[in-house]
mmCIF file of C-alpha atoms in Angstrom:
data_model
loop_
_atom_site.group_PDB
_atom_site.id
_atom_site.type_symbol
_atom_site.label_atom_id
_atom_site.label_comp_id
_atom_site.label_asym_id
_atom_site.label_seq_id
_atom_site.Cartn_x
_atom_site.Cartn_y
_atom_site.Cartn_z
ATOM 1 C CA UNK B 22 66.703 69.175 117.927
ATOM 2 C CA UNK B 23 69.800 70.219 115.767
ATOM 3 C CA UNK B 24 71.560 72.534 117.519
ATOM 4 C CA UNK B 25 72.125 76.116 117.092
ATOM 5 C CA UNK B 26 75.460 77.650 116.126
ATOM 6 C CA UNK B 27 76.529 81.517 116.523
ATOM 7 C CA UNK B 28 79.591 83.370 115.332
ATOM 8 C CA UNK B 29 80.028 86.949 115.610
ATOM 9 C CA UNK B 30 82.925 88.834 113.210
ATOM 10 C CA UNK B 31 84.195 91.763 112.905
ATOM 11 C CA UNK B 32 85.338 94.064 109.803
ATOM 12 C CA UNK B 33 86.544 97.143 109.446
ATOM 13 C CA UNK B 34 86.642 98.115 105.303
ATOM 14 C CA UNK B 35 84.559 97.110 102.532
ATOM 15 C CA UNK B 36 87.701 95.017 101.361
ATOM 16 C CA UNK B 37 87.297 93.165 104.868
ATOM 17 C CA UNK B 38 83.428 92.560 104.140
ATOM 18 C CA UNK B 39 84.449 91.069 100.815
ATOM 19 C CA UNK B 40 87.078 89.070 102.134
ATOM 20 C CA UNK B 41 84.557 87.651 104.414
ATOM 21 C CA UNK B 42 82.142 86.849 101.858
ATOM 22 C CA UNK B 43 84.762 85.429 99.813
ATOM 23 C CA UNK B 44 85.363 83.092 102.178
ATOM 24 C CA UNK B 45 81.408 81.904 102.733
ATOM 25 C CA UNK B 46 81.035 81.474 99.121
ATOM 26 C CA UNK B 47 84.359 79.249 98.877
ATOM 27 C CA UNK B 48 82.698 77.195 101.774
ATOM 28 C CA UNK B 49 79.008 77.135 100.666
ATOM 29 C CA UNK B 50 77.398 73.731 99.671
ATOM 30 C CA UNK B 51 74.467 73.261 96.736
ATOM 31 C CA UNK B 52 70.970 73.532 98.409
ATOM 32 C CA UNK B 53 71.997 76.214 101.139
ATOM 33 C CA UNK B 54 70.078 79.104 102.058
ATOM 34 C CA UNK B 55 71.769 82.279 103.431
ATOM 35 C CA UNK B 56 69.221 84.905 104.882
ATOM 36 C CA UNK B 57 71.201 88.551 104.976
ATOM 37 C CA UNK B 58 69.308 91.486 107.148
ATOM 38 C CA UNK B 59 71.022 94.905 107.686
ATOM 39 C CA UNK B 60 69.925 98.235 107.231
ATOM 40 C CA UNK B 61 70.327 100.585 104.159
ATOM 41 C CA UNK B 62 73.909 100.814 103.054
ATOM 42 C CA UNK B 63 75.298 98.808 105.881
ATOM 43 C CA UNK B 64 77.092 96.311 103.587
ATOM 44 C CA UNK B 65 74.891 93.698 102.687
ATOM 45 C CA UNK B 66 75.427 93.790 98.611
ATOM 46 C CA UNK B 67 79.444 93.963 99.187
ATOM 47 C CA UNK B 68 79.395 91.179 101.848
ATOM 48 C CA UNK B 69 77.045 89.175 98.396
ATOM 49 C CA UNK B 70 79.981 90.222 96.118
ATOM 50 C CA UNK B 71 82.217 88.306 97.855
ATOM 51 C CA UNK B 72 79.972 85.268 98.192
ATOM 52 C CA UNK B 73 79.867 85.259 94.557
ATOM 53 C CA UNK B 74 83.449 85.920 94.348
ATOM 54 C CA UNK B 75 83.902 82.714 95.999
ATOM 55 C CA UNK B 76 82.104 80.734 93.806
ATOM 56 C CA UNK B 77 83.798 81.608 91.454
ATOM 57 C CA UNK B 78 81.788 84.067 89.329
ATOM 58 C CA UNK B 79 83.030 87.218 87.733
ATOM 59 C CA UNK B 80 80.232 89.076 86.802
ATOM 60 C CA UNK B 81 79.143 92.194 88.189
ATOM 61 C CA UNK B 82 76.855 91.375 91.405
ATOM 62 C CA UNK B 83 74.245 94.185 92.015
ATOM 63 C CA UNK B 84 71.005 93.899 93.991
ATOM 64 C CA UNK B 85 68.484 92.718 92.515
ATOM 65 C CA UNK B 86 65.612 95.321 93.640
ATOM 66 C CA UNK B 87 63.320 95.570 91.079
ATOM 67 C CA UNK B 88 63.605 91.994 89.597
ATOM 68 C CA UNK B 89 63.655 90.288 92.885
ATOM 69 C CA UNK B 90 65.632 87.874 91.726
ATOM 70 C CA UNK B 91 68.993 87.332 89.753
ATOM 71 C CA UNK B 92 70.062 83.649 88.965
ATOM 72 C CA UNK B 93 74.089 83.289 88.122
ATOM 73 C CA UNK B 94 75.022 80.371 86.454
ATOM 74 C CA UNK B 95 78.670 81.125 85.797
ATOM 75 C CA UNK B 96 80.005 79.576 89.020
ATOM 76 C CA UNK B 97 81.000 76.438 90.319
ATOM 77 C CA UNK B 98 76.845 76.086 91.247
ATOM 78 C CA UNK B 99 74.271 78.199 90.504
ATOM 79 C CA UNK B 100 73.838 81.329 92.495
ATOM 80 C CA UNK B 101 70.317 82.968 93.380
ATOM 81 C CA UNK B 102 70.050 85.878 94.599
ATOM 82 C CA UNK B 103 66.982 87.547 95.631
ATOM 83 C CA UNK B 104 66.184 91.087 97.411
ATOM 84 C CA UNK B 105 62.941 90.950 98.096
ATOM 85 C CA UNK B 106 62.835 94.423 99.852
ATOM 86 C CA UNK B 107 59.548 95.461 97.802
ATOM 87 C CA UNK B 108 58.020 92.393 98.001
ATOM 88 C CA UNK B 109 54.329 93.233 99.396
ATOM 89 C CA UNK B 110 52.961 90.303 100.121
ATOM 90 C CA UNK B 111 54.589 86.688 100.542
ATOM 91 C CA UNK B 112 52.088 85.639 97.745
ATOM 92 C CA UNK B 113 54.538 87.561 95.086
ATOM 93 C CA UNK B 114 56.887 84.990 95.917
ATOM 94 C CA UNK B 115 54.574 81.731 94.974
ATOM 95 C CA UNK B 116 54.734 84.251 91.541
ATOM 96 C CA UNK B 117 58.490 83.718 91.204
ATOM 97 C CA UNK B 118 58.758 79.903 92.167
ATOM 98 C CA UNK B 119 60.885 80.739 95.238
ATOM 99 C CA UNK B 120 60.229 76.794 96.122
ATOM 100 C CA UNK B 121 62.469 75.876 92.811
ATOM 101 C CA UNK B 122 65.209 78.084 93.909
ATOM 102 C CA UNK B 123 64.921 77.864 97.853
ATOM 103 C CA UNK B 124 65.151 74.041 97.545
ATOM 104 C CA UNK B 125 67.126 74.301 94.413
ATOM 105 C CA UNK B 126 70.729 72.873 93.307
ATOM 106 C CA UNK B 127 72.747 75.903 94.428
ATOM 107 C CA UNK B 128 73.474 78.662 96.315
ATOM 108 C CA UNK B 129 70.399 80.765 97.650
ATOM 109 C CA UNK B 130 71.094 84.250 99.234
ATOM 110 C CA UNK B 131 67.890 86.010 100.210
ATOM 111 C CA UNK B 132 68.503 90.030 101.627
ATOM 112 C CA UNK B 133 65.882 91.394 103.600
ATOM 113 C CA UNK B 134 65.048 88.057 104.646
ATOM 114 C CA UNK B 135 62.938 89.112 107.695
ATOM 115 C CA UNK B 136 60.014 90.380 105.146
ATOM 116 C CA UNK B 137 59.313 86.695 104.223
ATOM 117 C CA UNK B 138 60.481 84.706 107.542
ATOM 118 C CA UNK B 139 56.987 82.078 107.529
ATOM 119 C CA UNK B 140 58.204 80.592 103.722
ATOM 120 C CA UNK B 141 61.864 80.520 104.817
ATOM 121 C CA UNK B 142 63.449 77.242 104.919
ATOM 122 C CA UNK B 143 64.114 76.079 108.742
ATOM 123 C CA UNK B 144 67.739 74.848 107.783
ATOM 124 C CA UNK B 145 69.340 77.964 106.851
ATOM 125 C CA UNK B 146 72.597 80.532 107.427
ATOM 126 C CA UNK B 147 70.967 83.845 108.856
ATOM 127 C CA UNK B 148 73.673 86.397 108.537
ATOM 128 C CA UNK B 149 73.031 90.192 109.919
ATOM 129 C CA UNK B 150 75.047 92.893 109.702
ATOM 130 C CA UNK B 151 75.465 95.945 112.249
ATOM 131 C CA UNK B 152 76.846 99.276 111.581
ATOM 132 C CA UNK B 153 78.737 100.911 115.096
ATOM 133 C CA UNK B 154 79.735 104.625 114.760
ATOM 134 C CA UNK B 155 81.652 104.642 117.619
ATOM 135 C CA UNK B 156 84.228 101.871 116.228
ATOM 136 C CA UNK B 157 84.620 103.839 113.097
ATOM 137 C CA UNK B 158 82.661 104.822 110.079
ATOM 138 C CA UNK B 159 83.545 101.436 108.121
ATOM 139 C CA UNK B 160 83.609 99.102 110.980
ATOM 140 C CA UNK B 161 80.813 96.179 110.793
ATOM 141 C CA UNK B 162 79.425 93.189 113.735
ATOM 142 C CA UNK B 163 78.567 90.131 111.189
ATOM 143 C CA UNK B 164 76.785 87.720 113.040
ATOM 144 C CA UNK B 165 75.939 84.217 111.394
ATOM 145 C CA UNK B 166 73.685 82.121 113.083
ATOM 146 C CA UNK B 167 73.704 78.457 111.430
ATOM 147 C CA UNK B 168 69.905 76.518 112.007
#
């Protein structure tokens, strides 16, 4: 059984977040999966900026709500990102071909990943980010487990 890695960070600005996710996108390999749960505005589409920052892309990252899906091409692989916060049932993603992407040549970031954990690959970077009050308005706990 591969063993499980944790590491816990800390940010405390946007530009931090984005730094961060700068930094997982320079470092990402084709075929990953990175699963990204938070709640409402706690970061998670900043923290994808910079992953697409980092691999080199330049367009304008937004979340992919209503489409479920966004596919970038621009970058040094491709880059999928999916939001599949309205997703009713896991069936709407056998719709999409999430196999093609999820097992695909490049970079897969899935937010709200917890609405779909039973088709989720078992190899895969589950990041979660944490809002604390107390530590300041912009502060953030990123934890990354790798499986």
């Amino acid at each position: 059984m591969q063993e499980q890695k944790v590491v816990t960070l800390e940010t405390f600005s946007p530009e931090e977040t984005l730094a961060l996710g700068e930094k997982l996108g320079r470092e990402a390999k084709p075929g990953e999966v990175y699963t990204l749960v938070g709640d409402l505005g706690v970061g998670k589409t900043v923290l994808t900026q910079g992953i697409a920052q980092g691999l080199g892309i330049e367009e304008p990252i937004c979340s992919p709500t209503f489409t479920i899906v966004q596919i970038y091409e621009e970058g040094r692989m491709p880059f999928y990102h999916f939001d599949v916060y309205r997703i009713g049932d896991v069936e709407e993603m056998d719709e999409i071909g999430y196999e093609d992407y999820f097992y695909g040549d490049g970079l897969t970031m899935i937010e709200w990943a917890n609405l779909i954990e039973e088709i989720l690959p078992r190899h895969r970077r589950e990041i979660t980010i944490e809002k604390d009050l107390e530590k300041g308005f912009d502060y953030r706990k990123i934890t990354i487990l790798q499986r």
